[in-house]
Coordinates of N, CA and C in Angstrom, one line a residue:
M1 N 0.7 -1.1 0.1 CA 0.0 -0.2 0.0 C 0.8 1.4 -0.2
K2 N 0.3 2.0 -0.5 CA 1.3 3.3 -0.9 C 1.3 4.2 0.4
G3 N 2.2 5.3 0.6 CA 2.0 6.3 1.7 C 1.5 7.0 1.3
I4 N 0.6 7.6 2.2 CA -0.2 9.3 1.9 C 0.0 10.0 3.1
R5 N -0.5 11.4 2.5 CA -0.3 12.0 4.0 C -1.9 12.2 4.8
I6 N -1.8 12.2 5.7 CA -3.3 12.4 6.6 C -3.0 13.5 7.5
A7 N -4.0 14.4 7.3 CA -4.5 15.9 7.9 C -5.4 15.5 8.9
V8 N -5.0 16.1 10.1 CA -6.1 15.5 11.3 C -6.4 16.8 12.1
D9 N -7.4 17.6 11.8 CA -7.4 18.8 12.3 C -9.0 18.7 13.4
G10 N -9.3 19.8 14.4 CA -10.3 19.6 15.1 C -10.2 20.2 16.3
Y11 N -11.1 20.1 17.3 CA -11.1 21.1 18.5 C -10.2 20.5 19.9
S12 N -10.7 21.3 20.8 CA -9.4 20.8 21.7 C -10.1 19.7 22.5
S13 N -9.5 18.6 22.7 CA -10.2 17.2 23.5 C -11.0 16.5 22.9
T14 N -10.9 16.3 21.6 CA -11.8 15.2 20.9 C -10.9 14.2 20.7
G15 N -9.8 14.1 21.1 CA -8.9 12.9 21.2 C -8.2 12.8 19.8
K16 N -8.1 14.2 19.3 CA -7.3 14.3 18.0 C -5.7 13.4 18.2
S17 N -5.2 13.6 19.2 CA -3.9 13.4 19.3 C -3.7 11.8 19.5
T18 N -4.9 11.2 20.1 CA -5.1 9.9 20.6 C -5.1 8.9 19.6
M19 N -6.1 9.4 18.4 CA -6.6 8.7 17.2 C -5.4 8.6 16.2
A20 N -4.8 10.0 16.2 CA -4.0 9.9 15.0 C -2.9 9.4 15.5
R21 N -2.6 9.4 16.4 CA -1.1 8.1 16.8 C -1.5 7.1 17.1
Q22 N -2.5 6.6 17.4 CA -2.9 5.1 17.0 C -3.3 5.2 15.4
L23 N -3.8 5.7 14.4 CA -3.8 5.4 13.2 C -2.6 5.3 12.5
A24 N -1.4 6.5 12.7 CA 0.1 6.2 12.3 C 0.5 4.4 12.7
A25 N 0.2 4.3 14.0 CA 1.0 3.2 14.2 C 0.1 1.9 13.5
A26 N -1.1 2.1 13.3 CA -1.8 0.7 12.3 C -1.2 1.1 11.1
L27 N -0.8 2.0 10.6 CA -0.5 2.1 9.0 C 1.0 2.2 9.0
N28 N 1.7 2.0 10.0 CA 3.0 2.4 10.1 C 3.7 3.4 9.4
F29 N 3.2 4.5 9.8 CA 3.6 5.7 9.6 C 4.0 6.7 10.7
R30 N 5.1 8.2 10.1 CA 5.2 9.0 11.2 C 4.5 9.4 12.0
Y31 N 4.2 10.0 13.0 CA 3.2 10.6 13.9 C 3.6 11.9 13.8
I32 N 3.3 12.9 14.0 CA 3.6 14.2 14.4 C 2.4 15.1 15.5
D33 N 2.5 15.4 16.4 CA 1.6 16.1 17.4 C 1.8 17.8 17.2
T34 N 1.2 18.2 16.1 CA 1.5 19.8 16.1 C 1.2 20.3 17.3
G35 N 0.1 20.2 18.0 CA -0.1 20.8 19.3 C 0.8 20.9 20.2
A36 N 1.5 19.8 20.5 CA 2.7 19.7 21.2 C 3.8 20.8 21.0
M37 N 3.7 20.9 19.4 CA 4.7 22.0 19.1 C 4.4 23.6 19.6
Y38 N 3.2 23.6 19.3 CA 2.7 24.9 20.0 C 2.7 25.1 21.6
R39 N 2.4 24.0 22.1 CA 2.4 24.0 23.5 C 3.7 24.1 24.0
A40 N 4.8 23.4 23.3 CA 6.4 23.6 23.1 C 6.8 25.0 23.6
V41 N 6.5 25.7 22.6 CA 7.0 27.3 22.4 C 5.8 27.9 23.2
T42 N 4.7 27.7 23.9 CA 4.2 28.4 25.4 C 5.0 28.3 26.1
Y43 N 5.4 26.7 26.4 CA 6.1 26.5 27.7 C 7.4 27.3 27.8
W44 N 8.2 27.3 26.4 CA 9.4 28.4 26.5 C 9.1 29.5 26.7
A45 N 8.1 30.2 26.3 CA 7.4 31.7 26.3 C 7.2 32.0 27.7
L46 N 6.9 31.1 28.4 CA 6.4 30.9 30.1 C 8.0 30.9 31.1
E47 N 8.9 30.3 30.5 CA 10.3 29.9 30.8 C 11.0 31.1 30.9
Q48 N 10.9 31.8 29.3 CA 11.7 33.0 29.1 C 10.8 34.3 30.1
G49 N 10.1 34.3 30.6 CA 9.5 35.2 31.1 C 8.8 36.1 30.3
C50 N 8.3 35.4 28.9 CA 7.4 36.6 28.1 C 5.8 36.7 28.4
F51 N 5.6 36.0 29.3 CA 4.2 36.7 29.8 C 4.4 37.6 31.2
Q52 N 3.9 38.6 31.1 CA 4.3 39.9 32.1 C 2.8 40.2 32.8
G53 N 2.3 40.1 34.0 CA 1.1 40.5 34.6 C 0.0 39.9 33.8
G54 N 0.5 38.5 33.0 CA -1.1 38.0 32.6 C -0.8 38.3 30.8
N55 N 0.0 39.2 30.4 CA 0.0 39.8 29.1 C 1.2 38.9 28.5
L56 N 1.1 39.0 27.2 CA 2.0 38.1 26.7 C 2.8 39.2 25.8
M57 N 4.6 39.2 25.6 CA 5.3 40.4 25.3 C 5.3 39.5 24.0
E58 N 4.8 40.0 22.9 CA 5.4 39.2 21.9 C 6.5 39.6 21.2
A59 N 7.0 40.4 21.5 CA 8.5 41.2 20.6 C 9.4 40.3 21.4
A60 N 9.3 40.3 22.8 CA 10.1 39.2 23.3 C 10.1 37.8 22.9
L61 N 9.3 37.2 22.6 CA 9.0 35.9 22.2 C 9.7 35.4 20.9
I62 N 9.1 36.6 20.2 CA 9.7 36.5 18.8 C 11.1 36.5 18.5
E63 N 11.5 37.2 19.5 CA 12.9 37.5 19.2 C 13.8 36.5 20.1
S64 N 13.1 35.6 20.8 CA 13.7 34.2 21.4 C 13.4 33.0 20.7
L65 N 12.6 33.0 19.6 CA 12.5 31.9 18.6 C 14.2 31.7 18.1
R66 N 14.8 32.5 18.0 CA 16.2 32.2 17.3 C 17.0 31.2 18.6
R67 N 16.5 31.3 19.7 CA 17.2 30.3 20.5 C 16.6 29.1 21.1
L68 N 15.7 28.7 20.1 CA 14.8 27.6 20.6 C 14.7 26.5 19.7
N69 N 14.7 25.2 20.1 CA 14.8 24.1 19.3 C 13.9 23.0 19.5
L70 N 13.2 22.9 18.6 CA 12.0 21.5 19.0 C 12.6 20.6 18.2
D71 N 12.5 19.0 19.1 CA 12.9 17.8 18.4 C 12.1 16.6 18.8
F72 N 11.3 16.0 18.7 CA 10.5 14.7 18.5 C 11.6 13.3 18.9
Q73 N 11.6 12.9 20.0 CA 12.3 11.9 20.4 C 11.3 10.8 20.9
F74 N 11.8 9.6 20.7 CA 10.7 8.6 21.3 C 11.6 8.1 22.4
S75 N 10.2 7.8 23.3 CA 10.4 7.6 24.7 C 10.0 6.6 25.3
E76 N 10.6 5.5 25.7 CA 10.3 4.4 26.4 C 9.3 4.3 27.5
S77 N 9.3 5.3 28.4 CA 8.3 5.4 29.5 C 7.4 5.7 28.7
E78 N 7.0 6.7 27.8 CA 5.7 7.2 27.3 C 5.0 6.1 26.1
G79 N 6.0 5.5 25.6 CA 5.7 4.4 24.6 C 5.4 5.4 23.4
K80 N 5.8 6.5 23.1 CA 5.4 7.5 21.8 C 6.7 8.3 21.6
P81 N 6.7 9.0 20.2 CA 7.5 10.2 20.2 C 7.0 11.2 21.0
V82 N 8.3 12.0 22.2 CA 7.6 12.8 22.9 C 8.5 14.5 22.7
I83 N 8.3 15.5 22.6 CA 8.7 16.7 22.0 C 10.1 17.0 23.2
H84 N 11.0 17.4 23.0 CA 12.2 18.3 23.3 C 12.5 19.3 22.8
V85 N 12.5 20.4 24.2 CA 12.4 21.7 23.9 C 14.4 21.9 24.5
N86 N 14.8 22.3 23.4 CA 16.5 22.6 23.6 C 17.4 21.2 24.2
G87 N 16.9 20.3 23.6 CA 17.1 18.8 24.6 C 16.5 18.5 25.6
R88 N 15.6 19.2 25.9 CA 14.9 18.5 27.1 C 13.4 18.4 27.0
A89 N 13.3 16.7 27.4 CA 11.8 16.3 27.5 C 10.9 17.2 28.1
V90 N 9.6 17.7 27.5 CA 9.0 18.7 28.2 C 7.5 17.8 28.3
E91 N 7.1 16.9 28.2 CA 6.0 16.2 27.6 C 5.1 16.4 29.1
R92 N 5.2 16.2 30.2 CA 4.5 16.6 31.3 C 4.3 18.1 31.4
E93 N 5.1 18.4 31.2 CA 5.3 20.3 31.5 C 4.1 21.0 30.4
I94 N 4.3 20.5 29.3 CA 3.1 21.0 28.4 C 1.7 20.9 28.5
R95 N 1.7 19.5 29.2 CA 0.2 19.3 29.2 C -0.6 19.9 30.4
G96 N 0.1 21.0 31.2 CA -0.5 21.5 32.3 C -1.5 22.6 32.1
A97 N -2.1 23.0 33.2 CA -3.3 23.9 33.1 C -2.6 25.3 32.8
E98 N -1.4 25.7 33.1 CA -1.0 26.9 32.8 C -0.7 26.9 31.5
V99 N 0.0 26.1 30.8 CA 0.3 26.2 29.3 C -0.6 26.1 28.6
A100 N -1.7 25.5 28.9 CA -3.4 25.0 28.4 C -4.1 26.2 28.2
S101 N -3.9 27.5 29.3 CA -4.7 28.4 29.4 C -3.7 29.7 28.6
K102 N -2.9 29.4 28.1 CA -2.2 30.4 27.0 C -1.4 30.0 25.5
V103 N -2.0 28.6 25.6 CA -1.5 28.4 23.9 C -2.3 28.7 22.8
S104 N -3.4 29.1 23.2 CA -3.9 29.8 22.4 C -3.7 31.1 21.9
L105 N -3.0 32.0 22.9 CA -2.6 33.0 22.5 C -1.4 32.9 22.1
V106 N -0.3 32.4 22.2 CA 0.6 31.8 21.5 C 0.6 31.3 20.2
A107 N -0.4 31.0 19.9 CA -0.8 30.4 18.4 C -1.4 31.4 17.7
Q108 N -1.7 32.5 18.0 CA -2.3 34.0 17.1 C -0.8 34.2 16.6
I109 N 0.3 34.4 17.1 CA 1.2 35.2 16.9 C 1.7 34.5 15.3
S110 N 1.6 35.2 14.5 CA 2.0 34.8 13.1 C 3.5 34.3 12.6
E111 N 4.5 35.1 13.5 CA 5.9 34.6 13.4 C 6.2 33.4 14.3
V112 N 5.3 33.0 15.0 CA 5.4 31.7 15.3 C 4.7 30.4 14.7
R113 N 3.6 30.8 14.0 CA 2.7 29.9 13.3 C 3.8 29.9 12.0
R114 N 4.5 30.9 11.5 CA 5.3 30.7 10.1 C 6.7 30.0 11.0
F115 N 7.0 29.9 12.2 CA 8.3 29.4 12.6 C 7.9 27.7 12.7
L116 N 6.7 27.4 12.9 CA 6.2 26.0 13.1 C 5.8 25.0 11.8
V117 N 5.1 26.0 11.2 CA 4.7 25.6 9.8 C 5.9 25.2 8.9
K118 N 6.7 25.8 9.1 CA 7.9 25.4 8.2 C 8.6 24.1 8.5
Q119 N 8.9 23.8 9.9 CA 9.3 22.5 10.2 C 8.3 21.4 9.8
Q120 N 6.9 21.5 9.9 CA 5.9 20.5 9.9 C 5.9 20.4 8.2
Q121 N 6.2 21.4 7.5 CA 5.8 20.8 5.8 C 7.2 20.2 5.6
A122 N 8.4 20.5 6.1 CA 9.8 19.7 6.1 C 9.1 18.4 6.5
I123 N 8.7 18.4 7.5 CA 8.3 16.6 7.8 C 7.6 16.1 6.9
A124 N 6.5 16.7 6.7 CA 5.7 16.3 5.5 C 6.0 16.1 4.1
E125 N 6.9 16.5 3.5 CA 7.4 16.2 2.2 C 7.6 14.8 2.1
A126 N 7.8 14.4 3.3 CA 8.5 12.7 3.1 C 7.4 11.7 2.6
G127 N 6.2 12.4 3.0 CA 5.0 11.4 3.2 C 5.0 10.4 4.3
S128 N 3.8 9.4 4.1 CA 3.7 8.6 4.7 C 3.8 9.2 6.6
V129 N 2.9 10.3 6.4 CA 2.8 11.0 7.7 C 1.5 11.3 8.4
V130 N 1.0 10.9 9.7 CA -0.1 11.6 10.0 C -0.2 12.8 11.1
M131 N -0.6 13.8 10.9 CA -0.1 15.1 11.5 C -1.7 15.8 11.8
D132 N -1.7 15.8 13.2 CA -3.0 16.7 13.5 C -2.5 17.9 14.7
G133 N -3.7 19.1 14.3 CA -3.3 20.0 14.9 C -4.8 20.8 14.9
R134 N -4.6 22.1 14.2 CA -5.7 23.1 14.0 C -5.9 23.5 12.3
D135 N -4.5 23.7 11.6 CA -4.2 24.1 10.7 C -3.9 23.4 9.5
I136 N -3.9 22.0 9.8 CA -2.9 21.2 8.8 C -3.4 21.1 7.8
A137 N -4.8 20.7 7.5 CA -5.6 20.8 6.0 C -5.5 21.9 5.0
S138 N -5.7 23.0 5.9 CA -5.9 24.0 5.4 C -4.7 25.2 5.3
V139 N -3.6 24.7 5.8 CA -2.2 25.6 5.9 C -1.0 24.7 5.6
V140 N -1.0 23.4 6.3 CA 0.5 23.1 6.7 C 0.3 21.8 5.2
M141 N -0.6 21.3 5.0 CA -0.7 20.2 4.1 C -2.0 20.4 3.3
P142 N -2.5 21.4 2.2 CA -3.6 21.7 2.0 C -3.9 20.6 0.7
D143 N -2.6 20.2 0.6 CA -3.0 18.7 -0.8 C -2.8 17.4 0.3
A144 N -3.2 17.1 0.8 CA -3.3 15.8 1.7 C -3.8 14.5 1.1
E145 N -3.6 14.0 0.8 CA -4.6 12.8 0.8 C -6.2 12.7 1.1
L146 N -5.3 12.6 2.5 CA -6.6 12.8 3.8 C -6.9 13.6 4.6
K147 N -7.9 14.0 4.7 CA -8.2 15.1 5.8 C -9.3 14.9 6.6
I148 N -9.1 14.8 7.6 CA -10.2 14.6 8.7 C -10.0 15.7 9.7
F149 N -11.6 15.9 9.8 CA -11.8 16.7 11.0 C -12.8 16.2 12.0
M150 N -12.2 16.3 13.3 CA -12.6 15.9 14.5 C -13.6 16.8 15.3
T151 N -14.7 16.3 15.9 CA -15.4 16.8 16.6 C -16.1 16.4 17.8
A152 N -16.7 16.9 18.7 CA -17.6 16.1 19.5 C -18.3 17.1 20.4
D153 N -19.5 16.4 21.1 CA -20.2 17.6 21.9 C -19.6 18.2 23.0
P154 N -19.3 19.5 23.1 CA -18.7 20.1 24.3 C -18.4 19.6 25.7
A155 N -19.6 19.3 26.0 CA -19.8 18.5 27.6 C -19.1 17.3 27.4
V156 N -19.0 16.5 26.5 CA -18.1 15.4 26.8 C -16.8 15.7 26.6
R157 N -16.6 16.7 26.0 CA -15.0 17.2 25.4 C -14.7 17.3 27.2
A158 N -15.4 18.5 27.9 CA -15.0 18.7 29.0 C -14.9 18.0 29.9
Q159 N -15.6 16.7 29.9 CA -15.8 15.7 30.8 C -14.0 14.8 30.8
R160 N -13.7 14.6 29.2 CA -12.9 14.2 28.9 C -11.6 14.8 29.5
R161 N -11.6 16.0 28.8 CA -10.4 17.0 29.7 C -10.0 16.8 31.5
F162 N -11.5 16.9 31.9 CA -11.6 16.7 33.3 C -10.8 15.9 34.0
A163 N -11.2 14.6 33.1 CA -10.7 13.2 33.8 C -9.3 13.1 33.5
E164 N -8.7 13.9 32.3 CA -7.0 13.3 31.9 C -6.8 14.1 33.0
L165 N -7.0 15.5 33.3 CA -6.0 16.1 34.2 C -6.2 15.3 36.1
Q166 N -7.1 15.1 36.2 CA -7.3 14.5 37.4 C -6.6 12.9 37.3
S167 N -6.4 12.4 36.7 CA -5.6 11.4 36.4 C -4.1 11.7 36.6
K168 N -3.9 12.9 36.3 CA -2.3 13.1 36.5 C -2.1 14.0 37.7
G169 N -3.5 14.2 38.5 CA -3.0 14.7 39.9 C -3.3 16.2 39.6
M170 N -3.5 16.9 38.5 CA -3.6 18.6 38.4 C -5.4 18.6 38.8
Q171 N -5.2 19.7 39.4 CA -7.0 20.1 40.2 C -7.2 21.2 39.5
M172 N -8.4 21.1 38.7 CA -9.3 21.8 38.0 C -10.7 21.6 38.4
T173 N -11.7 22.3 38.5 CA -13.0 22.0 38.8 C -13.5 22.0 37.0
L174 N -14.5 21.0 36.8 CA -15.5 20.8 35.5 C -15.7 22.2 35.2
E175 N -16.1 23.2 36.0 CA -16.6 24.4 34.9 C -15.4 24.8 34.6
E176 N -14.0 25.1 35.4 CA -12.8 25.7 35.1 C -12.6 24.8 33.6
V177 N -12.6 23.6 33.5 CA -12.3 23.1 32.2 C -13.0 23.2 31.2
A178 N -14.3 23.5 31.4 CA -15.2 23.8 30.0 C -15.2 25.1 29.8
N179 N -14.9 26.4 30.7 CA -14.8 27.8 30.2 C -13.4 27.5 29.9
N180 N -12.4 26.8 30.1 CA -11.3 27.2 29.4 C -11.0 26.3 27.7
L181 N -11.9 25.4 27.5 CA -12.1 24.8 26.1 C -13.1 26.2 25.5
E182 N -14.3 26.6 25.9 CA -14.7 27.6 25.2 C -13.9 28.8 24.7
E183 N -13.3 28.8 25.7 CA -12.4 30.2 25.1 C -11.5 29.7 24.2
R184 N -11.0 28.6 24.5 CA -9.9 28.0 23.4 C -10.6 27.9 22.2
D185 N -11.5 27.5 21.8 CA -12.7 27.3 20.9 C -12.6 28.4 20.4
Y186 N -12.7 29.4 21.1 CA -13.0 31.0 20.2 C -12.0 31.5 19.9
L187 N -10.8 31.4 20.3 CA -9.8 31.9 20.0 C -8.9 31.3 18.8
D188 N -9.3 30.1 19.0 CA -9.1 29.2 17.5 C -9.7 29.3 16.3
T189 N -10.8 29.6 16.5 CA -11.9 29.8 15.1 C -11.8 31.0 14.8
H190 N -11.1 32.4 15.6 CA -11.4 33.5 15.2 C -10.0 34.6 15.4
R191 N -9.1 33.4 15.1 CA -7.8 34.2 15.0 C -7.5 34.4 13.6
E192 N -7.2 35.8 13.5 CA -6.9 36.3 11.7 C -6.1 35.6 11.1
D193 N -4.9 34.6 11.6 CA -3.9 33.9 11.0 C -4.2 32.4 11.2
S194 N -4.7 31.5 10.4 CA -4.6 30.2 10.1 C -5.6 29.7 11.0
P195 N -6.9 30.5 11.2 CA -7.9 30.2 12.3 C -8.3 28.3 12.0
L196 N -8.8 27.7 12.8 CA -9.4 26.5 12.8 C -10.6 26.3 12.0
I197 N -10.6 25.7 11.3 CA -11.6 25.5 9.8 C -11.9 24.3 9.3
Q198 N -13.2 23.8 9.2 CA -13.2 22.5 8.4 C -13.1 22.5 7.1
T199 N -12.3 22.3 6.1 CA -11.7 22.4 4.9 C -13.0 21.5 4.3
A200 N -13.5 22.0 3.1 CA -14.5 21.5 2.0 C -14.4 19.8 1.4
D201 N -13.4 19.7 1.9 CA -12.7 18.3 1.3 C -12.4 17.4 2.8
A202 N -12.9 17.9 3.8 CA -12.8 17.0 5.0 C -13.5 16.2 5.7
L203 N -13.0 14.9 6.0 CA -14.5 14.1 6.4 C -15.0 14.0 7.8
V204 N -15.7 14.3 8.2 CA -15.9 14.9 9.7 C -15.9 13.5 10.6
L205 N -15.2 13.4 11.5 CA -15.4 12.6 12.2 C -15.9 13.0 14.1
D206 N -17.1 12.4 14.2 CA -17.7 12.9 15.3 C -17.6 12.1 16.3
N207 N -16.8 11.9 17.2 CA -16.6 10.9 18.2 C -17.7 10.6 20.0
T208 N -18.7 12.0 19.7 CA -19.2 12.1 20.9 C -19.5 10.4 21.6
D209 N -20.4 9.7 20.7 CA -20.6 8.2 21.0 C -20.0 7.0 20.3
L210 N -18.5 7.5 20.1 CA -17.8 6.6 19.5 C -17.0 6.0 20.3
S211 N -16.4 4.9 20.6 CA -15.2 4.4 21.3 C -13.8 4.3 20.8
M212 N -13.1 4.6 21.1 CA -11.4 4.7 20.7 C -11.3 4.1 19.6
E213 N -12.2 2.4 19.7 CA -11.7 1.5 18.5 C -12.6 1.9 17.5
E214 N -13.5 2.3 17.8 CA -14.5 2.6 16.5 C -14.2 4.1 15.9
Q215 N -13.7 4.7 16.4 CA -13.1 5.9 15.7 C -11.9 5.7 14.8
L216 N -10.8 4.8 15.7 CA -9.7 4.3 14.9 C -10.3 3.3 13.6
N217 N -11.2 2.7 14.1 CA -11.7 1.6 12.6 C -12.2 2.8 11.6
L218 N -12.9 3.5 11.6 CA -13.4 4.6 10.7 C -12.2 5.1 9.8
A219 N -11.6 5.7 10.6 CA -10.5 6.3 10.1 C -9.5 5.6 9.1
L220 N -9.0 4.0 9.6 CA -8.1 3.2 9.3 C -8.9 2.8 7.9
S221 N -10.4 3.1 7.7 CA -10.9 2.5 6.3 C -11.0 3.6 5.4
W222 N -11.3 5.1 5.8 CA -10.6 6.2 4.8 C -9.6 5.9 4.7
A223 N -8.3 5.7 5.3 CA -7.1 5.9 4.8 C -6.9 4.8 3.9
K224 N -7.5 3.5 4.1 CA -7.0 2.6 3.0 C -7.7 2.7 1.7
E225 N -8.7 3.5 1.9 CA -9.7 3.8 0.1 C -8.4 4.6 -0.1
R226 N -8.1 5.5 0.6 CA -7.0 6.5 0.0 C -5.8 6.1 -0.8
Q227 N -5.1 5.1 0.2 CA -4.1 3.9 -0.1 C -4.5 3.7 -1.5
A228 N -5.8 2.9 -1.6 CA -6.2 2.1 -2.9 C -6.3 2.9 -3.9

C-alpha cells in the first residue's frame, strides 16, 4: 500500500492526538503532534518570562525563537515520540493547566505559526505521515490525500479533559475546564492567522458516541480507501 499524507484537525479534547497516533501506528506511518509543538513554544515563553502580568510580550517571544530548538524523540516510558525543548523532554510540563490556558494566545502570533509551519511542512514532504493540529488541512498540508476533521459535543469534551487532568493529579473544576475549552475554541476559530476551519474536502469524525476502537476503525477505513 502506498504512503499518503493524513491531516487531522479539530477542536480541543476531541482525542485528535490519540486517534492520530493510533492511526499512524496501524499504518506504520510517522506521527507528528503539532499541538505539542505549540504547547512547547508556550512553555518556552513562560520559561523565558515572556508573560508579564498575564500579558504576552510578543516581541520578546519572537526574538527568543532563534534560540529555540524543537525535536521529537521516542520515549520508552511514554511509548511514543515526545517533544524536546533544546534537548529537554517537556511532555508532562506542556500538558499542565498553565500552558493550556495560554497556548491559544501564543498560537495567534504569525511569527510563531511561520516558525512551526516551516518545520511541519519539511516533515510532511517525506509522506507516510499522520499530522494533527488545527490548520493542517488548510495550511500545512492543503494537498494531503486524506483530511479528517474531529469534533464532539462540548460537554463530552470537557468531561474527557477533566478526567485526564484528574488522572495526572492536576486540580481544576469541571466548570473551569469547560470555560477553558470554550475560550480556546473561540480563539482558535477567530484568530486572523490560520484559524481552525473544516475544509470543504475534509471527512467529519464526530466521536461523541464512539469508542476509541470505533473511531480508529473508521479513520483506518478512510485511509485504506485513499491508499488504494
